[in-house]
Amino acid sequence: MNSQASASSDAKIQMRSIIQRIATGPELSKDISTEEARIGMGAILDNAVDPVQAGIFLIALRMKRETDEELKGILDAVREATGHVVADVDDVVDIADPYDGYNRCLPASPFLMPVLAECGVPAISHGAHAVGPKFGVTHRHILDAVGVSVDLSPVEAAERLADPALGWSYVDQRAFCAPLHNLVDLRSTIVKRQAITTVEVLARPIHGRKHTHLVTGYVHKPYPRIYAMLARHAGFHSALLIRGVEGGVIPSLRQKGTCFNYQQMSEEQSFEVDPAALGIAQSVRAVPLPEDLPQTTRPGDEIAVAVDVLATARAAAQAGIAALEGAQGPTYDSLVFAGALILWHLGREGSLEVAADRIRDVLDSGKAAKRVR
């Protein structure tokens, strides 16, 4: 038996042992160690185990609820399969929106990066074309609609970050972690959210020379602690966790919300944000979908709201560019709110109010729009 075949046999034996322990019902299932979770997820990424076993591994962990140690192990495997690049800048802000996208609003977050870049803060986002469970509109769709290259290698994306005239970039999961991207069909078959959905936003494909800062969103109360724990494990110097619309990084525009952050690997702290305190007065939570937007259906999907992805991406692109050119409205206010949170979190401004005014100045100048190319 050659070494490759031997490794595959070992992986199958280990996966069998793991499944025997984690898939034994609600009372008898046992937790596994960080190392075992890393080995199991690594075998899946290496395509070394049967897809049925891969699906059982992920859904059994979900059904019994993943422990912190198991999530760390799965993240370790993902990060080992990720191509990492250090950009020629000291600090990088990593904006990690949900990979399954949006289907209830027009996303404004893809336009945060050029705004931050105009403020002297290099920023990236990352994502994929179509991932479940929502299969919504993603950063890739919207940036593609405005003519930004969405198929850069991690090295090319890092070079954009270091270009003073640009200062921001997008890198696709297919480019920085192809083994993970290859699991899209498996994840669709599983249907429900599983551990990959939680950890993939923490892959950290592009680092700063000194620090990398995570900005991500959440909806459900257990996740800030989980994301902060995983962010420290992944080496993020700081993290900002925003209770955002559809789990993204834009807070509600019409009501108070709770966010969390940590600095220098310390414990996370909660704080409240109020859009009214920043001069934001909107009757909507987020940028509404246009009334004339085409609707589509997906056979067998009775839960997710179906939107025409390409039409929605074009509408979001149009709204985003208009906001970058100073047009006021929900997209403009979304960028002000999230941008202010990030500048304040990074210590670039002493208060959220001053940070919001700085973002407004950038938008009103139209300079950030010139970085979208």
mmCIF file of C-alpha atoms in Angstrom:
data_model
loop_
_atom_site.group_PDB
_atom_site.id
_atom_site.type_symbol
_atom_site.label_atom_id
_atom_site.label_comp_id
_atom_site.label_asym_id
_atom_site.label_seq_id
_atom_site.Cartn_x
_atom_site.Cartn_y
_atom_site.Cartn_z
ATOM 1 C CA MET A 1 0.000 0.000 0.000
ATOM 2 C CA ASN A 2 1.437 3.386 -0.983
ATOM 3 C CA SER A 3 1.615 6.281 1.475
ATOM 4 C CA GLN A 4 -1.373 8.132 -0.033
ATOM 5 C CA ALA A 5 -3.606 5.067 0.190
ATOM 6 C CA SER A 6 -2.392 4.427 3.752
ATOM 7 C CA ALA A 7 -3.218 7.988 4.782
ATOM 8 C CA SER A 8 -6.696 7.660 3.262
ATOM 9 C CA SER A 9 -7.259 4.398 5.142
ATOM 10 C CA ASP A 10 -6.118 5.985 8.418
ATOM 11 C CA ALA A 11 -8.460 8.946 7.858
ATOM 12 C CA LYS A 12 -11.422 6.628 7.314
ATOM 13 C CA ILE A 13 -10.619 4.642 10.459
ATOM 14 C CA GLN A 14 -10.302 7.849 12.517
ATOM 15 C CA MET A 15 -13.532 9.249 11.076
ATOM 16 C CA ARG A 16 -15.348 6.017 11.895
ATOM 17 C CA SER A 17 -14.161 6.286 15.511
ATOM 18 C CA ILE A 18 -15.224 9.925 15.704
ATOM 19 C CA ILE A 19 -18.693 9.274 14.265
ATOM 20 C CA GLN A 20 -19.241 6.375 16.651
ATOM 21 C CA ARG A 21 -18.850 8.826 19.522
ATOM 22 C CA ILE A 22 -20.553 12.003 18.291
ATOM 23 C CA ALA A 23 -23.586 10.388 16.590
ATOM 24 C CA THR A 24 -25.068 8.296 19.397
ATOM 25 C CA GLY A 25 -28.222 10.215 20.196
ATOM 26 C CA PRO A 26 -29.077 13.171 22.450
ATOM 27 C CA GLU A 27 -27.974 11.538 25.710
ATOM 28 C CA LEU A 28 -25.051 9.292 24.785
ATOM 29 C CA SER A 29 -23.139 11.366 22.194
ATOM 30 C CA LYS A 30 -19.676 12.345 23.382
ATOM 31 C CA ASP A 31 -17.549 15.391 22.671
ATOM 32 C CA ILE A 32 -14.252 15.060 20.813
ATOM 33 C CA SER A 33 -10.983 16.909 21.306
ATOM 34 C CA THR A 34 -9.681 19.887 19.344
ATOM 35 C CA GLU A 35 -7.151 17.607 17.648
ATOM 36 C CA GLU A 36 -9.787 15.042 16.685
ATOM 37 C CA ALA A 37 -12.024 17.764 15.252
ATOM 38 C CA ARG A 38 -9.055 19.095 13.271
ATOM 39 C CA ILE A 39 -8.265 15.625 11.952
ATOM 40 C CA GLY A 40 -11.900 14.959 11.013
ATOM 41 C CA MET A 41 -12.363 18.290 9.248
ATOM 42 C CA GLY A 42 -8.960 17.961 7.613
ATOM 43 C CA ALA A 43 -9.933 14.570 6.185
ATOM 44 C CA ILE A 44 -13.096 16.119 4.742
ATOM 45 C CA LEU A 45 -11.136 18.979 3.168
ATOM 46 C CA ASP A 46 -8.650 16.468 1.741
ATOM 47 C CA ASN A 47 -11.528 14.443 0.251
ATOM 48 C CA ALA A 48 -10.143 11.462 2.160
ATOM 49 C CA VAL A 49 -13.466 10.216 3.548
ATOM 50 C CA ASP A 50 -16.812 9.266 2.061
ATOM 51 C CA PRO A 51 -19.202 12.217 1.537
ATOM 52 C CA VAL A 52 -21.804 10.416 3.642
ATOM 53 C CA GLN A 53 -19.359 10.263 6.537
ATOM 54 C CA ALA A 54 -18.478 13.913 5.986
ATOM 55 C CA GLY A 55 -22.141 14.878 6.200
ATOM 56 C CA ILE A 56 -22.687 12.772 9.335
ATOM 57 C CA PHE A 57 -19.626 14.349 10.988
ATOM 58 C CA LEU A 58 -20.944 17.874 10.427
ATOM 59 C CA ILE A 59 -24.607 17.275 11.236
ATOM 60 C CA ALA A 60 -23.883 15.058 14.276
ATOM 61 C CA LEU A 61 -21.733 17.813 15.773
ATOM 62 C CA ARG A 62 -24.529 20.273 15.056
ATOM 63 C CA MET A 63 -27.213 18.073 16.607
ATOM 64 C CA LYS A 64 -25.316 17.613 19.861
ATOM 65 C CA ARG A 65 -24.045 21.236 19.696
ATOM 66 C CA GLU A 66 -20.381 21.855 18.930
ATOM 67 C CA THR A 67 -18.113 22.554 21.888
ATOM 68 C CA ASP A 68 -15.546 25.344 21.862
ATOM 69 C CA GLU A 69 -12.771 22.779 21.455
ATOM 70 C CA GLU A 70 -14.504 21.170 18.479
ATOM 71 C CA LEU A 71 -15.038 24.526 16.773
ATOM 72 C CA LYS A 72 -11.380 25.412 17.329
ATOM 73 C CA GLY A 73 -10.326 22.147 15.714
ATOM 74 C CA ILE A 74 -12.553 22.683 12.691
ATOM 75 C CA LEU A 75 -11.219 26.229 12.326
ATOM 76 C CA ASP A 76 -7.643 24.931 12.599
ATOM 77 C CA ALA A 77 -8.285 22.545 9.698
ATOM 78 C CA VAL A 78 -9.789 25.326 7.587
ATOM 79 C CA ARG A 79 -6.901 27.662 8.312
ATOM 80 C CA GLU A 80 -4.371 24.932 7.463
ATOM 81 C CA ALA A 81 -6.066 24.602 4.053
ATOM 82 C CA THR A 82 -6.112 28.393 3.522
ATOM 83 C CA GLY A 83 -3.506 30.256 1.517
ATOM 84 C CA HIS A 84 -2.273 33.073 3.771
ATOM 85 C CA VAL A 85 -0.620 36.283 2.543
ATOM 86 C CA VAL A 86 0.881 39.139 4.557
ATOM 87 C CA ALA A 87 0.006 42.456 2.895
ATOM 88 C CA ASP A 88 2.521 45.280 2.794
ATOM 89 C CA VAL A 89 0.532 47.329 5.318
ATOM 90 C CA ASP A 90 0.685 47.386 9.105
ATOM 91 C CA ASP A 91 -3.001 46.801 9.815
ATOM 92 C CA VAL A 92 -5.774 45.070 7.898
ATOM 93 C CA VAL A 93 -9.486 45.219 8.696
ATOM 94 C CA ASP A 94 -11.116 41.918 7.723
ATOM 95 C CA ILE A 95 -14.822 42.469 7.031
ATOM 96 C CA ALA A 96 -16.471 39.066 7.273
ATOM 97 C CA ASP A 97 -20.086 39.154 6.157
ATOM 98 C CA PRO A 98 -22.176 35.952 6.025
ATOM 99 C CA TYR A 99 -21.066 33.813 3.096
ATOM 100 C CA ASP A 100 -24.664 32.857 2.321
ATOM 101 C CA GLY A 101 -25.461 36.510 1.653
ATOM 102 C CA TYR A 102 -28.595 38.597 1.987
ATOM 103 C CA ASN A 103 -32.155 38.121 0.776
ATOM 104 C CA ARG A 104 -34.208 40.672 2.734
ATOM 105 C CA CYS A 105 -32.382 43.927 1.997
ATOM 106 C CA LEU A 106 -29.895 45.582 -0.365
ATOM 107 C CA PRO A 107 -26.460 45.015 1.204
ATOM 108 C CA ALA A 108 -24.417 48.183 1.756
ATOM 109 C CA SER A 109 -21.418 46.468 3.353
ATOM 110 C CA PRO A 110 -19.432 45.807 0.143
ATOM 111 C CA PHE A 111 -18.901 49.569 -0.057
ATOM 112 C CA LEU A 112 -17.442 49.868 3.437
ATOM 113 C CA MET A 113 -13.976 48.932 2.167
ATOM 114 C CA PRO A 114 -13.429 51.914 -0.167
ATOM 115 C CA VAL A 115 -14.794 54.231 2.537
ATOM 116 C CA LEU A 116 -12.359 52.846 5.110
ATOM 117 C CA ALA A 117 -9.525 52.989 2.573
ATOM 118 C CA GLU A 118 -10.225 56.679 2.043
ATOM 119 C CA CYS A 119 -9.885 57.040 5.834
ATOM 120 C CA GLY A 120 -6.454 55.398 5.656
ATOM 121 C CA VAL A 121 -7.647 51.978 6.863
ATOM 122 C CA PRO A 122 -6.792 49.068 4.511
ATOM 123 C CA ALA A 123 -9.761 46.706 4.400
ATOM 124 C CA ILE A 124 -10.699 43.427 2.759
ATOM 125 C CA SER A 125 -13.786 41.299 2.456
ATOM 126 C CA HIS A 126 -14.135 37.706 1.357
ATOM 127 C CA GLY A 127 -16.930 35.386 0.386
ATOM 128 C CA ALA A 128 -18.248 33.107 -2.332
ATOM 129 C CA HIS A 129 -20.714 32.973 -5.205
ATOM 130 C CA ALA A 130 -23.512 30.861 -3.758
ATOM 131 C CA VAL A 131 -23.570 29.167 -0.356
ATOM 132 C CA GLY A 132 -26.458 27.784 1.679
ATOM 133 C CA PRO A 133 -28.611 27.944 3.565
ATOM 134 C CA LYS A 134 -29.768 31.307 2.123
ATOM 135 C CA PHE A 135 -28.000 31.408 -1.253
ATOM 136 C CA GLY A 136 -28.452 35.164 -1.090
ATOM 137 C CA VAL A 137 -26.724 38.162 -2.631
ATOM 138 C CA THR A 138 -23.056 38.304 -1.643
ATOM 139 C CA HIS A 139 -20.134 40.710 -1.799
ATOM 140 C CA ARG A 140 -18.938 38.816 -4.862
ATOM 141 C CA HIS A 141 -22.180 39.452 -6.753
ATOM 142 C CA ILE A 142 -22.303 43.145 -5.914
ATOM 143 C CA LEU A 143 -18.642 43.944 -6.537
ATOM 144 C CA ASP A 144 -18.815 42.050 -9.822
ATOM 145 C CA ALA A 145 -21.804 44.197 -10.772
ATOM 146 C CA VAL A 146 -19.724 47.380 -10.354
ATOM 147 C CA GLY A 147 -16.844 45.971 -12.384
ATOM 148 C CA VAL A 148 -14.420 45.092 -9.575
ATOM 149 C CA SER A 149 -12.357 41.960 -10.137
ATOM 150 C CA VAL A 150 -13.635 39.198 -7.857
ATOM 151 C CA ASP A 151 -11.237 36.465 -8.967
ATOM 152 C CA LEU A 152 -7.932 37.808 -7.682
ATOM 153 C CA SER A 153 -5.391 35.513 -6.100
ATOM 154 C CA PRO A 154 -4.618 36.244 -2.435
ATOM 155 C CA VAL A 155 -1.306 37.789 -3.560
ATOM 156 C CA GLU A 156 -3.076 40.088 -6.037
ATOM 157 C CA ALA A 157 -5.672 41.039 -3.417
ATOM 158 C CA ALA A 158 -2.873 41.898 -0.963
ATOM 159 C CA GLU A 159 -1.210 44.063 -3.607
ATOM 160 C CA ARG A 160 -4.426 46.068 -4.004
ATOM 161 C CA LEU A 161 -4.437 46.656 -0.250
ATOM 162 C CA ALA A 162 -0.929 48.131 -0.403
ATOM 163 C CA ASP A 163 -1.755 50.417 -3.358
ATOM 164 C CA PRO A 164 -2.395 53.901 -1.863
ATOM 165 C CA ALA A 165 -4.825 54.715 -4.676
ATOM 166 C CA LEU A 166 -6.962 51.670 -3.862
ATOM 167 C CA GLY A 167 -6.349 50.399 -0.317
ATOM 168 C CA TRP A 168 -9.025 47.715 -0.301
ATOM 169 C CA SER A 169 -9.802 44.378 -1.898
ATOM 170 C CA TYR A 170 -12.000 41.308 -2.148
ATOM 171 C CA VAL A 171 -10.731 37.725 -2.215
ATOM 172 C CA ASP A 172 -12.941 34.754 -3.018
ATOM 173 C CA GLN A 173 -13.019 31.533 -1.033
ATOM 174 C CA ARG A 174 -12.387 29.608 -4.248
ATOM 175 C CA ALA A 175 -9.041 31.450 -4.522
ATOM 176 C CA PHE A 176 -7.814 31.233 -0.918
ATOM 177 C CA CYS A 177 -9.282 27.899 0.214
ATOM 178 C CA ALA A 178 -10.390 25.767 -2.729
ATOM 179 C CA PRO A 179 -10.837 22.590 -0.596
ATOM 180 C CA LEU A 180 -13.419 24.422 1.533
ATOM 181 C CA HIS A 181 -15.137 25.916 -1.507
ATOM 182 C CA ASN A 182 -15.401 22.401 -2.951
ATOM 183 C CA LEU A 183 -17.764 21.512 -0.096
ATOM 184 C CA VAL A 184 -20.534 23.845 -1.302
ATOM 185 C CA ASP A 185 -22.572 20.992 -2.776
ATOM 186 C CA LEU A 186 -22.172 18.898 0.382
ATOM 187 C CA ARG A 187 -23.322 21.824 2.489
ATOM 188 C CA SER A 188 -26.346 22.302 0.230
ATOM 189 C CA THR A 189 -27.238 18.645 0.714
ATOM 190 C CA ILE A 190 -27.011 19.023 4.506
ATOM 191 C CA VAL A 191 -29.451 21.979 4.194
ATOM 192 C CA LYS A 192 -29.085 23.329 7.732
ATOM 193 C CA ARG A 193 -26.352 25.533 9.149
ATOM 194 C CA GLN A 194 -23.336 23.626 10.489
ATOM 195 C CA ALA A 195 -19.900 24.424 11.905
ATOM 196 C CA ILE A 196 -18.382 25.448 8.570
ATOM 197 C CA THR A 197 -20.820 28.376 8.427
ATOM 198 C CA THR A 198 -19.498 29.581 11.773
ATOM 199 C CA VAL A 199 -15.766 29.167 11.190
ATOM 200 C CA GLU A 200 -15.297 30.072 7.509
ATOM 201 C CA VAL A 201 -15.505 33.813 8.190
ATOM 202 C CA LEU A 202 -12.428 33.436 10.421
ATOM 203 C CA ALA A 203 -10.075 31.916 7.823
ATOM 204 C CA ARG A 204 -8.022 35.167 7.831
ATOM 205 C CA PRO A 205 -6.540 34.842 4.322
ATOM 206 C CA ILE A 206 -4.800 38.251 4.315
ATOM 207 C CA HIS A 207 -2.859 39.535 7.312
ATOM 208 C CA GLY A 208 -1.426 42.909 8.216
ATOM 209 C CA ARG A 209 2.294 43.144 9.016
ATOM 210 C CA LYS A 210 1.450 44.018 12.598
ATOM 211 C CA HIS A 211 -2.242 43.439 13.234
ATOM 212 C CA THR A 212 -5.355 41.995 11.630
ATOM 213 C CA HIS A 213 -8.745 43.089 12.937
ATOM 214 C CA LEU A 214 -11.976 41.113 12.529
ATOM 215 C CA VAL A 215 -15.314 42.806 11.879
ATOM 216 C CA THR A 216 -18.242 40.415 11.627
ATOM 217 C CA GLY A 217 -21.934 40.286 12.462
ATOM 218 C CA TYR A 218 -24.296 38.140 14.463
ATOM 219 C CA VAL A 219 -28.013 37.732 15.168
ATOM 220 C CA HIS A 220 -28.377 35.113 17.905
ATOM 221 C CA LYS A 221 -27.159 35.777 21.443
ATOM 222 C CA PRO A 222 -24.751 32.815 21.824
ATOM 223 C CA TYR A 223 -22.580 33.869 18.890
ATOM 224 C CA PRO A 224 -20.645 36.917 20.178
ATOM 225 C CA ARG A 225 -18.874 34.755 22.751
ATOM 226 C CA ILE A 226 -18.213 32.046 20.173
ATOM 227 C CA TYR A 227 -16.895 34.463 17.548
ATOM 228 C CA ALA A 228 -14.695 36.275 20.051
ATOM 229 C CA MET A 229 -13.268 32.968 21.285
ATOM 230 C CA LEU A 230 -12.551 31.803 17.732
ATOM 231 C CA ALA A 231 -11.168 35.199 16.681
ATOM 232 C CA ARG A 232 -8.598 35.064 19.478
ATOM 233 C CA HIS A 233 -7.796 31.472 18.522
ATOM 234 C CA ALA A 234 -7.266 32.540 14.889
ATOM 235 C CA GLY A 235 -4.929 35.343 15.929
ATOM 236 C CA PHE A 236 -7.053 38.435 15.308
ATOM 237 C CA HIS A 237 -5.539 41.282 17.319
ATOM 238 C CA SER A 238 -8.977 42.792 17.833
ATOM 239 C CA ALA A 239 -12.565 41.958 16.944
ATOM 240 C CA LEU A 240 -15.746 43.978 16.512
ATOM 241 C CA LEU A 241 -18.943 41.903 16.603
ATOM 242 C CA ILE A 242 -21.993 43.799 15.387
ATOM 243 C CA ARG A 243 -25.589 42.770 15.891
ATOM 244 C CA GLY A 244 -26.391 43.334 12.252
ATOM 245 C CA VAL A 245 -29.289 42.943 9.872
ATOM 246 C CA GLU A 246 -29.312 39.373 8.471
ATOM 247 C CA GLY A 247 -26.216 38.632 10.537
ATOM 248 C CA GLY A 248 -24.105 41.145 8.645
ATOM 249 C CA VAL A 249 -21.965 44.062 9.759
ATOM 250 C CA ILE A 250 -24.583 46.822 9.322
ATOM 251 C CA PRO A 251 -26.631 47.485 12.493
ATOM 252 C CA SER A 252 -30.329 48.271 12.375
ATOM 253 C CA LEU A 253 -30.866 51.859 11.258
ATOM 254 C CA ARG A 254 -33.932 52.419 13.440
ATOM 255 C CA GLN A 255 -33.320 50.815 16.834
ATOM 256 C CA LYS A 256 -30.669 50.384 19.493
ATOM 257 C CA GLY A 257 -28.521 47.277 19.385
ATOM 258 C CA THR A 258 -25.793 45.494 21.315
ATOM 259 C CA CYS A 259 -22.298 45.018 19.946
ATOM 260 C CA PHE A 260 -19.204 43.378 21.406
ATOM 261 C CA ASN A 261 -15.513 44.003 20.930
ATOM 262 C CA TYR A 262 -12.117 43.100 22.273
ATOM 263 C CA GLN A 263 -8.679 44.669 21.935
ATOM 264 C CA GLN A 264 -5.251 43.017 22.044
ATOM 265 C CA MET A 265 -6.631 39.511 22.563
ATOM 266 C CA SER A 266 -8.447 40.534 25.747
ATOM 267 C CA GLU A 267 -11.914 39.416 26.824
ATOM 268 C CA GLU A 268 -14.813 40.796 24.823
ATOM 269 C CA GLN A 269 -16.987 43.593 26.215
ATOM 270 C CA SER A 270 -20.543 44.546 25.260
ATOM 271 C CA PHE A 271 -21.730 48.039 24.416
ATOM 272 C CA GLU A 272 -24.924 49.575 23.100
ATOM 273 C CA VAL A 273 -25.239 51.530 19.872
ATOM 274 C CA ASP A 274 -28.040 53.954 19.024
ATOM 275 C CA PRO A 275 -28.437 55.241 15.453
ATOM 276 C CA ALA A 276 -30.242 58.351 16.688
ATOM 277 C CA ALA A 277 -27.151 59.360 18.692
ATOM 278 C CA LEU A 278 -25.220 59.468 15.408
ATOM 279 C CA GLY A 279 -27.811 61.590 13.634
ATOM 280 C CA ILE A 280 -29.377 58.659 11.783
ATOM 281 C CA ALA A 281 -33.166 58.877 11.524
ATOM 282 C CA GLN A 282 -34.516 56.096 9.347
ATOM 283 C CA SER A 283 -37.905 54.362 9.352
ATOM 284 C CA VAL A 284 -36.355 51.193 7.893
ATOM 285 C CA ARG A 285 -33.974 48.706 9.524
ATOM 286 C CA ALA A 286 -31.892 48.347 6.373
ATOM 287 C CA VAL A 287 -31.833 49.350 2.721
ATOM 288 C CA PRO A 288 -35.154 48.027 1.389
ATOM 289 C CA LEU A 289 -35.443 45.849 -1.673
ATOM 290 C CA PRO A 290 -36.896 47.791 -4.637
ATOM 291 C CA GLU A 291 -40.571 47.047 -5.147
ATOM 292 C CA ASP A 292 -40.046 46.199 -8.813
ATOM 293 C CA LEU A 293 -37.298 43.667 -8.092
ATOM 294 C CA PRO A 294 -37.953 40.322 -9.840
ATOM 295 C CA GLN A 295 -38.782 37.409 -7.546
ATOM 296 C CA THR A 296 -37.633 33.848 -8.072
ATOM 297 C CA THR A 297 -38.295 30.506 -6.444
ATOM 298 C CA ARG A 298 -36.082 27.582 -5.532
ATOM 299 C CA PRO A 299 -37.750 24.167 -5.710
ATOM 300 C CA GLY A 300 -38.105 22.591 -2.296
ATOM 301 C CA ASP A 301 -37.227 25.740 -0.361
ATOM 302 C CA GLU A 302 -40.173 26.911 1.716
ATOM 303 C CA ILE A 303 -38.161 28.941 4.231
ATOM 304 C CA ALA A 304 -35.750 31.341 2.559
ATOM 305 C CA VAL A 305 -37.002 34.433 0.797
ATOM 306 C CA ALA A 306 -36.087 34.041 -2.869
ATOM 307 C CA VAL A 307 -34.682 37.043 -4.694
ATOM 308 C CA ASP A 308 -33.297 37.387 -8.180
ATOM 309 C CA VAL A 309 -29.631 37.461 -7.200
ATOM 310 C CA LEU A 310 -28.248 39.266 -10.241
ATOM 311 C CA ALA A 311 -31.023 41.884 -10.296
ATOM 312 C CA THR A 312 -30.599 42.476 -6.558
ATOM 313 C CA ALA A 313 -26.826 42.756 -6.967
ATOM 314 C CA ARG A 314 -27.262 45.389 -9.691
ATOM 315 C CA ALA A 315 -29.681 47.352 -7.505
ATOM 316 C CA ALA A 316 -27.283 47.171 -4.524
ATOM 317 C CA ALA A 317 -24.383 48.228 -6.750
ATOM 318 C CA GLN A 318 -26.301 51.235 -8.016
ATOM 319 C CA ALA A 319 -27.323 52.261 -4.483
ATOM 320 C CA GLY A 320 -23.773 51.749 -3.195
ATOM 321 C CA ILE A 321 -22.096 53.882 -5.831
ATOM 322 C CA ALA A 322 -24.689 56.616 -5.333
ATOM 323 C CA ALA A 323 -23.968 56.631 -1.579
ATOM 324 C CA LEU A 324 -20.205 56.815 -2.222
ATOM 325 C CA GLU A 325 -20.918 59.859 -4.354
ATOM 326 C CA GLY A 326 -22.801 61.522 -1.499
ATOM 327 C CA ALA A 327 -26.438 60.586 -2.197
ATOM 328 C CA GLN A 328 -28.181 60.427 1.156
ATOM 329 C CA GLY A 329 -30.541 57.632 2.113
ATOM 330 C CA PRO A 330 -30.471 54.216 3.824
ATOM 331 C CA THR A 331 -27.299 53.050 2.047
ATOM 332 C CA TYR A 332 -25.487 56.276 2.973
ATOM 333 C CA ASP A 333 -26.612 55.921 6.602
ATOM 334 C CA SER A 334 -25.605 52.236 6.650
ATOM 335 C CA LEU A 335 -22.058 53.186 5.655
ATOM 336 C CA VAL A 336 -21.990 56.001 8.216
ATOM 337 C CA PHE A 337 -23.139 53.704 11.032
ATOM 338 C CA ALA A 338 -20.875 50.732 10.345
ATOM 339 C CA GLY A 339 -17.940 52.898 9.261
ATOM 340 C CA ALA A 340 -18.147 54.932 12.456
ATOM 341 C CA LEU A 341 -18.183 51.775 14.574
ATOM 342 C CA ILE A 342 -15.045 50.484 12.843
ATOM 343 C CA LEU A 343 -13.090 53.768 13.085
ATOM 344 C CA TRP A 344 -13.993 54.115 16.755
ATOM 345 C CA HIS A 345 -13.154 50.450 17.471
ATOM 346 C CA LEU A 346 -9.717 50.908 15.882
ATOM 347 C CA GLY A 347 -9.073 54.039 17.953
ATOM 348 C CA ARG A 348 -8.934 56.241 14.859
ATOM 349 C CA GLU A 349 -11.531 58.574 16.403
ATOM 350 C CA GLY A 350 -12.283 59.274 20.052
ATOM 351 C CA SER A 351 -16.072 58.955 19.826
ATOM 352 C CA LEU A 352 -18.686 57.393 17.616
ATOM 353 C CA GLU A 353 -20.181 60.811 16.901
ATOM 354 C CA VAL A 354 -16.890 62.223 15.588
ATOM 355 C CA ALA A 355 -16.262 59.017 13.626
ATOM 356 C CA ALA A 356 -19.715 59.292 12.000
ATOM 357 C CA ASP A 357 -18.994 62.864 10.926
ATOM 358 C CA ARG A 358 -15.705 61.759 9.401
ATOM 359 C CA ILE A 359 -17.470 59.068 7.354
ATOM 360 C CA ARG A 360 -20.034 61.632 6.189
ATOM 361 C CA ASP A 361 -17.224 63.934 5.068
ATOM 362 C CA VAL A 362 -15.708 61.098 3.020
ATOM 363 C CA LEU A 363 -19.045 60.237 1.411
ATOM 364 C CA ASP A 364 -19.915 63.864 0.685
ATOM 365 C CA SER A 365 -16.536 64.378 -0.985
ATOM 366 C CA GLY A 366 -17.136 61.528 -3.428
ATOM 367 C CA LYS A 367 -13.496 60.451 -3.095
ATOM 368 C CA ALA A 368 -14.271 56.891 -1.993
ATOM 369 C CA ALA A 369 -16.193 56.310 -5.246
ATOM 370 C CA LYS A 370 -12.970 56.822 -7.177
ATOM 371 C CA ARG A 371 -11.461 53.818 -5.379
ATOM 372 C CA VAL A 372 -14.084 51.457 -6.830
ATOM 373 C CA ARG A 373 -12.247 50.006 -9.796
#
